[in-house]
Short mmCIF file of C-alpha atoms in Angstrom, two decimals:
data_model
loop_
_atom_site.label_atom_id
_atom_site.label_comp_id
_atom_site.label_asym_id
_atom_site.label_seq_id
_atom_site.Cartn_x
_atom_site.Cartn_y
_atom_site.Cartn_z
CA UNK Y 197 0.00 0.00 0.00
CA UNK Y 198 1.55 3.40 -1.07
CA UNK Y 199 2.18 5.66 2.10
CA UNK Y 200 0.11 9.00 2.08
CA UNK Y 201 2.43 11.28 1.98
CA UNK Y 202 1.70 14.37 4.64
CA UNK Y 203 3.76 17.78 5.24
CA UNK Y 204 6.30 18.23 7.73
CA UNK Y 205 5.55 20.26 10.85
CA UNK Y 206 1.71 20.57 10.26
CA UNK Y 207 -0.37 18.45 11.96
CA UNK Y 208 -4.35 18.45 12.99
CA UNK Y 209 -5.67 21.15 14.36
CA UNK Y 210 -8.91 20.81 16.73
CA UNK Y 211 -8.89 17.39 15.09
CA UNK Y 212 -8.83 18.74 11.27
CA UNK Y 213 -6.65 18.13 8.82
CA UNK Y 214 -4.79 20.36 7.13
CA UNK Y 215 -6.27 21.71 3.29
CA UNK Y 216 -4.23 20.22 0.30
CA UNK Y 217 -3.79 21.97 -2.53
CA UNK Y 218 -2.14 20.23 -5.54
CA UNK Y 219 -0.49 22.24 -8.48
CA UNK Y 220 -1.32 21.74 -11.80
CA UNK Y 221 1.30 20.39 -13.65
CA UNK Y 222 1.44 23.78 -15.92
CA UNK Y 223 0.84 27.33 -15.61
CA UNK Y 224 1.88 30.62 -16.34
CA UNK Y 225 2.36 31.56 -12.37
CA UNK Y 226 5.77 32.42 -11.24
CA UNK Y 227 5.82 31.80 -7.60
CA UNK Y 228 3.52 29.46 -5.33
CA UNK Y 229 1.71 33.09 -3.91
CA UNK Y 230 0.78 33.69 -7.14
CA UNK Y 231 -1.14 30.40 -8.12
CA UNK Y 232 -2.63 30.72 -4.39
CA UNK Y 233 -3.94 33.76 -4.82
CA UNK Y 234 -5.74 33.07 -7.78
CA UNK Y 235 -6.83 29.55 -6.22
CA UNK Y 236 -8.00 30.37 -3.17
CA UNK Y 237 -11.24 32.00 -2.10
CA UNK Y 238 -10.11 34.19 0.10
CA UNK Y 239 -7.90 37.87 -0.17
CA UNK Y 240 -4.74 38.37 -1.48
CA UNK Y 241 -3.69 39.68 1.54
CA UNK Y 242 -4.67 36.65 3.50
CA UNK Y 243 -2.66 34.80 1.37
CA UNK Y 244 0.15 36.91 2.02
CA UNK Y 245 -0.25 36.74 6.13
CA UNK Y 246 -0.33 32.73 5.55
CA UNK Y 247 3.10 32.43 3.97
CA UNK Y 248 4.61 35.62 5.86
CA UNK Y 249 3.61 33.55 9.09
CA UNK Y 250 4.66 30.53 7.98
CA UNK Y 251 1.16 28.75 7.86
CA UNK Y 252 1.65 26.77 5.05
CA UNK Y 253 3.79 24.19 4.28
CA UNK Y 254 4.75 21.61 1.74
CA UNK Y 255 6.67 18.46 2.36
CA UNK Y 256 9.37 19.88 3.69
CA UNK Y 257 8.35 21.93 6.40
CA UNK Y 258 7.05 26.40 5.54
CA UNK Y 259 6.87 27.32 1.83
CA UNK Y 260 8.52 30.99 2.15
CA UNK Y 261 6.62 34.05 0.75
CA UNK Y 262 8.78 33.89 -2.44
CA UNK Y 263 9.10 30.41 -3.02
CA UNK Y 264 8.47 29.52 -6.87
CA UNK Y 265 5.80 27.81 -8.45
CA UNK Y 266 6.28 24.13 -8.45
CA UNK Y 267 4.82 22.14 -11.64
CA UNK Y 268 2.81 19.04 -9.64
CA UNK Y 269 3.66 19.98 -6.40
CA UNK Y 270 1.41 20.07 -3.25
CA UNK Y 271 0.90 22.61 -0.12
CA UNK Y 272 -1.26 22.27 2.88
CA UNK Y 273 -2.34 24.53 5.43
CA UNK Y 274 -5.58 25.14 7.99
CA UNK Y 275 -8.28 26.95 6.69
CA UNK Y 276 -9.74 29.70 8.71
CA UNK Y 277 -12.68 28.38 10.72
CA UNK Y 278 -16.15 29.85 11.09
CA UNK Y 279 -17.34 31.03 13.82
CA UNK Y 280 -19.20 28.50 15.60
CA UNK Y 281 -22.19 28.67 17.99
CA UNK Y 282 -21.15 25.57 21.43
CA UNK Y 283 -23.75 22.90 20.48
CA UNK Y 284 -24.50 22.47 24.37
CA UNK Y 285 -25.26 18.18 24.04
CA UNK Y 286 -22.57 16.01 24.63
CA UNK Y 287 -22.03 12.35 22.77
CA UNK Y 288 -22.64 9.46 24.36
CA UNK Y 289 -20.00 6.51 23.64
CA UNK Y 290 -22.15 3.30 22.95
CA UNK Y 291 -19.40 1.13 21.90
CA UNK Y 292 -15.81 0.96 21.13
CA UNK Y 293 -12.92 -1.36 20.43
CA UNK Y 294 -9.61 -1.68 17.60
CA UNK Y 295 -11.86 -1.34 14.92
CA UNK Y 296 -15.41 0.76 15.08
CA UNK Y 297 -16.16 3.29 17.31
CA UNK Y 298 -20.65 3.40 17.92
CA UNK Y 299 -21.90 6.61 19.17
CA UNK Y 300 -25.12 8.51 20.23
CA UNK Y 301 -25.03 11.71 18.51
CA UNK Y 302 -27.20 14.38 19.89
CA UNK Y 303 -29.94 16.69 18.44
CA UNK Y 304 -28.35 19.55 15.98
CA UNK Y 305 -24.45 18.26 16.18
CA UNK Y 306 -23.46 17.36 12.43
CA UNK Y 307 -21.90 14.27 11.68
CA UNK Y 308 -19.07 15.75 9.72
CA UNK Y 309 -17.60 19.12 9.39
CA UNK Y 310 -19.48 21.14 6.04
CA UNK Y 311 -20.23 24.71 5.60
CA UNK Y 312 -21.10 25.88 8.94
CA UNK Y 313 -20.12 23.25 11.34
CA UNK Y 314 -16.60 22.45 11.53
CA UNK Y 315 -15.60 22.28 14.80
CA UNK Y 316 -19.38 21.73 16.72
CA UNK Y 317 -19.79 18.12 14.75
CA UNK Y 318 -19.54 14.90 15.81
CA UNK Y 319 -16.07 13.80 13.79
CA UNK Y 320 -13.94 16.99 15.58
CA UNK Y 321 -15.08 16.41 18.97
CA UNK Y 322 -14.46 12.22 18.91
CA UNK Y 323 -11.00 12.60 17.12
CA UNK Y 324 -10.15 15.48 19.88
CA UNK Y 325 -11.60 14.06 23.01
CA UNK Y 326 -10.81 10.66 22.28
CA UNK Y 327 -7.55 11.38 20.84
CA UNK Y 328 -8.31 9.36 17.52
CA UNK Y 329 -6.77 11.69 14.86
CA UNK Y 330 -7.32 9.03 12.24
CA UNK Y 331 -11.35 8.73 13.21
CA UNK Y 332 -13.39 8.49 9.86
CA UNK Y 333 -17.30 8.55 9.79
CA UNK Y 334 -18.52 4.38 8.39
CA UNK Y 335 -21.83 7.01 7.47
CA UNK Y 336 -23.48 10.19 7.94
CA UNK Y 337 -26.56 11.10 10.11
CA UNK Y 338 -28.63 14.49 9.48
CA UNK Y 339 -27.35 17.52 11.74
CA UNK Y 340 -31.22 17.77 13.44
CA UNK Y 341 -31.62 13.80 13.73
CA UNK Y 342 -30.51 12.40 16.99
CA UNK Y 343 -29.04 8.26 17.41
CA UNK Y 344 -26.32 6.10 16.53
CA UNK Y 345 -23.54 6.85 14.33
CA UNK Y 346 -20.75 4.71 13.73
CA UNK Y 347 -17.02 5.78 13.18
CA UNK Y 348 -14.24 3.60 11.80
CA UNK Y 349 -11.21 3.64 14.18
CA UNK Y 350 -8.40 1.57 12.26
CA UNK Y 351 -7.95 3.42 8.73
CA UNK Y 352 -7.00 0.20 7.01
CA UNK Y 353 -10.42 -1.39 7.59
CA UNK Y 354 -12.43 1.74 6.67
CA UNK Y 355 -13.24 0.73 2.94
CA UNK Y 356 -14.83 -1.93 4.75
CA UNK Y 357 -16.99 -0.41 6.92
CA UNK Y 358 -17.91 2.54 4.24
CA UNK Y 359 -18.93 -0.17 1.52
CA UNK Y 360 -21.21 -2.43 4.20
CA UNK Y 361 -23.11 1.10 4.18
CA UNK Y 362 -22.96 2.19 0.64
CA UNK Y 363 -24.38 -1.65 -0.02
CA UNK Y 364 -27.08 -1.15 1.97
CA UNK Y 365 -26.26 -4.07 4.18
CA UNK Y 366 -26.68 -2.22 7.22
CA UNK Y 367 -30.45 -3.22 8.66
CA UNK Y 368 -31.28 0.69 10.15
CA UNK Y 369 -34.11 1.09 12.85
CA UNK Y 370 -35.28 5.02 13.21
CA UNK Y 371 -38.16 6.25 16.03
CA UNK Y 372 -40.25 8.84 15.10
CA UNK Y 373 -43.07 11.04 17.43
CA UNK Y 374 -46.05 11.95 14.89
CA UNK Y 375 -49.20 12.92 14.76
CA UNK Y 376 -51.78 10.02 13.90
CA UNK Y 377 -54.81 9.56 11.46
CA UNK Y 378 -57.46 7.29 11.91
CA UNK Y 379 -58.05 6.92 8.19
CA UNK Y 380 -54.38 5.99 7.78
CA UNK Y 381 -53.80 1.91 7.29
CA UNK Y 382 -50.43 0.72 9.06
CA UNK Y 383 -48.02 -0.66 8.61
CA UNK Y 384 -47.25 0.10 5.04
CA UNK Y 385 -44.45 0.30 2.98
CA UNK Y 386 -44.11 3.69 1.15
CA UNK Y 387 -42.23 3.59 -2.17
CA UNK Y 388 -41.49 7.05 -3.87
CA UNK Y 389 -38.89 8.79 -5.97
CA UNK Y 390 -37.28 11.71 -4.07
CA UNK Y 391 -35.24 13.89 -5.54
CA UNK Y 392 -32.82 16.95 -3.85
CA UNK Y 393 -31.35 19.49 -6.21
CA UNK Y 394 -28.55 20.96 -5.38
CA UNK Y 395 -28.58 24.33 -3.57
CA UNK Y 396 -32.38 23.45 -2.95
CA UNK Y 397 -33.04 23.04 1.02
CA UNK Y 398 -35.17 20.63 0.61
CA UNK Y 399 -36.14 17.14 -1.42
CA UNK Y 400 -39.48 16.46 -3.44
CA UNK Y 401 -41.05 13.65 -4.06
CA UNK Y 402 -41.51 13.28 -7.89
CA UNK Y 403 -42.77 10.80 -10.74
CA UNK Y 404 -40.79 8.65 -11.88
CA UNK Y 405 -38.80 5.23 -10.97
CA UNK Y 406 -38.92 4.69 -7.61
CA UNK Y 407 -35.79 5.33 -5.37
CA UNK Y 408 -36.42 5.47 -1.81
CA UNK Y 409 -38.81 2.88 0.35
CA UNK Y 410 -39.47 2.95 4.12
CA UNK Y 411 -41.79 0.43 6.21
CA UNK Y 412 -43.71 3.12 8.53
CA UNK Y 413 -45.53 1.41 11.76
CA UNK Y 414 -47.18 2.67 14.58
CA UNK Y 415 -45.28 1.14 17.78
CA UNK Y 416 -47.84 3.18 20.37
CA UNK Y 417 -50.15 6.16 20.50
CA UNK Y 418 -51.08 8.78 22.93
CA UNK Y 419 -53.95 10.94 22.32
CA UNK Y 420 -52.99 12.41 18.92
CA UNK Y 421 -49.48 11.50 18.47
CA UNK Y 422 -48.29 8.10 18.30
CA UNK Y 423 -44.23 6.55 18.56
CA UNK Y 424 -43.18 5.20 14.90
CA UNK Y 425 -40.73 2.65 13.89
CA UNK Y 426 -39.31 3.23 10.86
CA UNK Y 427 -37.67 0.85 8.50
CA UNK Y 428 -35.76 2.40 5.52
CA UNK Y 429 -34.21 -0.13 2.74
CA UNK Y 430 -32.75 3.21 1.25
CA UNK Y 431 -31.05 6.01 2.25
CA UNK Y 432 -32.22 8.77 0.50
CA UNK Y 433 -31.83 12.78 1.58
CA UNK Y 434 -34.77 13.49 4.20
CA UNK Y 435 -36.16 9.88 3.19
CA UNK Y 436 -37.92 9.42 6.38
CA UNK Y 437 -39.39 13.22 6.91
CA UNK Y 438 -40.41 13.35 3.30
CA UNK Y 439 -42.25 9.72 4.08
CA UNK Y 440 -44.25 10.56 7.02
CA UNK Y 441 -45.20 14.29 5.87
CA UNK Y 442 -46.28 12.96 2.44
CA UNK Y 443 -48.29 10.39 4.57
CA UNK Y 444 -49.86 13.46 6.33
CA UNK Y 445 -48.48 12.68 9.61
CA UNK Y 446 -45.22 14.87 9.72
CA UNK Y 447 -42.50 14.44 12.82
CA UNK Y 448 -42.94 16.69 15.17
CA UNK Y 449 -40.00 19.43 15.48
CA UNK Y 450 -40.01 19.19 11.87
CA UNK Y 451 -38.66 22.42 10.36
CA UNK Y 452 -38.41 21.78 6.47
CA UNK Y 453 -41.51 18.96 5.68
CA UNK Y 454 -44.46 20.00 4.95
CA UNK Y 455 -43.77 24.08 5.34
CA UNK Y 456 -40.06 25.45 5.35
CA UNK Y 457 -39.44 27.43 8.32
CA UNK Y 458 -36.39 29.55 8.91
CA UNK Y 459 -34.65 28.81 12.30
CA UNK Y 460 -31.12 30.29 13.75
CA UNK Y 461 -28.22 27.85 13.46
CA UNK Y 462 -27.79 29.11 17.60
CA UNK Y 463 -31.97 27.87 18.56
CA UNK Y 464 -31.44 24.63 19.87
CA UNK Y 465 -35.13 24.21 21.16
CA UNK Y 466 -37.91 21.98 19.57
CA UNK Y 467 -35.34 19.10 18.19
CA UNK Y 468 -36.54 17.19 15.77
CA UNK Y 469 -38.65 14.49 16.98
CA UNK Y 470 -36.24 11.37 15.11
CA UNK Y 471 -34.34 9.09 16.17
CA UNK Y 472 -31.77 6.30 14.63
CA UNK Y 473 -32.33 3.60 17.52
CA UNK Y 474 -30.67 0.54 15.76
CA UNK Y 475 -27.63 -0.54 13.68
CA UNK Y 476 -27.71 -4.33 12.66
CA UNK Y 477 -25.87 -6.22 10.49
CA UNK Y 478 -22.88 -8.38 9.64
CA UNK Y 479 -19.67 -7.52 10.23
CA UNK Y 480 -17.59 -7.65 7.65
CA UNK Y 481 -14.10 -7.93 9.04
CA UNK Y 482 -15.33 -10.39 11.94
CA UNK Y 483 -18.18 -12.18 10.25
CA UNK Y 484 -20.05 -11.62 13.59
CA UNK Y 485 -23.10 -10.51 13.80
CA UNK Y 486 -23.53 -7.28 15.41
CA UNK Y 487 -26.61 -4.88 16.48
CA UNK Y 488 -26.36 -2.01 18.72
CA UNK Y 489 -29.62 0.24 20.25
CA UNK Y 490 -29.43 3.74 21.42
CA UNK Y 491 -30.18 4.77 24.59
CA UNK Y 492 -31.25 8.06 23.77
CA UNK Y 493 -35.69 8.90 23.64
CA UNK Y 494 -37.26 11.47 22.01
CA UNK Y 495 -38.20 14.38 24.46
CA UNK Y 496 -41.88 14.82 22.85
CA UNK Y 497 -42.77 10.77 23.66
CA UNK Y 498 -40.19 10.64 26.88
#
């Protein structure tokens, strides 16, 4: 296996990597400032502060401010970080030994770091707190939806754990608090095409060949809302939300499904009323067979 080659002197930073940037292997820039300047979205002068302060590096250790553009060469360096809002939940370790890592992931803590969340997500705070710089996520679980999520702890076994996902050979279990209709006949299986564009906040369900399924029964009922389990055989953006508020029963804490509604990154009130309560499946490195349950409940049933 070819060694991944990494720079000299720059390591992770609140348990990020560092940014790569590869040169092209032609171009009509005379130094590396130059080429950065134009490749970066940020200011020239912020550019110029990184290499004046020695922030970025190539294999070697600091590129200086001068240095010269190198055909097929490679720099890294920390991107600036947003300013984040404390997501005030902590996560809950579920289970852990050489190989996986299982976690309960609160309400409105990402999975990975994107746009926003960088710091406040679930990937930062294990690799920091557990000191596991080489964490990697096995899958991804929506910033609002609470439950398990399972990490990858040895890198040479996380193909493995990535494809048992991506091959749908995981058997996922999700809890949902909704309101209930008399003239609605459960269980059922609800079979739909959903589609997300991109830059579009939410998903639509549209004709067409069918892409996402979900088995939707009512566990329990109180008054008007009842407890769901819900059985997804796909995984597709919002599946679940766009399942039950198509079915006219939409989960309660539910911001985007039926009716967008605008709420601050910094309100963490009303979460989401879902849940991912069970992994199952085979394991692939093992052959064992494996199912863990969170021990989290939804606040709206609880």
């Amino acid at each position: 296996m070819r060694r991944k080659q990494r720079p000299a002197g720059l390591s992770q930073r609140h348990g990020l990597d560092p940014a790569r940037v590869r040169m092209p292997e032609d171009g009509p820039w005379a130094t590396l400032r130059d080429h950065l300047v134009e490749r970066l979205p940020v200011p020239a002068e912020r550019v110029d502060l990184m290499l004046a302060e020695g922030r970025v590096h190539d294999l070697t250790g600091p590129v200086a401010p001068d240095a010269p553009f190198t055909p097929g060469g490679a720099v890294w360096f920390h991107r600036d970080l947003p300013v984040e809002v404390p997501v005030p939940f902590e996560i809950s370790v579920v289970h852990r030994d050489d190989a996986v890592l299982v976690v309960d992931k609160p309400h409105f803590l990402a999975t990975i770091p994107r746009g926003k969340h960088v710091v406040e997500t679930a990937l930062v705070r294990l690799r920091r707190d557990l000191g596991l710089p080489a964490l990697s996520p096995a899958h991804r679980l929506d910033r609002v939806t609470a439950g398990l999520v399972m990490f990858v702890v040895d890198p040479a076994l996380r193909g493995r754990y990535q494809t048992m996902f991506a091959d749908r050979l995981v058997r996922k279990e999700y809890e949902a608090i909704a309101p209930v209709r008399d003239d609605l006949e459960l269980p059922r299986v609800v079979r739909s095409r959903i589609v997300k564009e991109k830059g579009v906040i939410t998903a639509q369900e549209v004709p067409g060949p069918v892409n996402a399924e979900t088995r939707v029964e009512l566990v329990e009922r109180r008054g008007d809302l009842g407890r769901y389990r819900l059985l997804p055989t796909t995984g597709r953006t919002h599946q679940l939300r766009v399942h039950l508020s198509g079915l006219g029963v939409p989960i309660v804490g539910d911001d985007f499904y039926p009716v967008l509604r605008e709420k601050p990154l910094d309100d963490f009130t009303d979460p989401l009323q879902l849940l991912a309560k069970a992994l199952e499946f085979t394991d692939p490195v093992t052959g064992e067979h494996r199912r863990f349950t969170s021990s989290l409940a939804l606040g709206a049933w609880s």
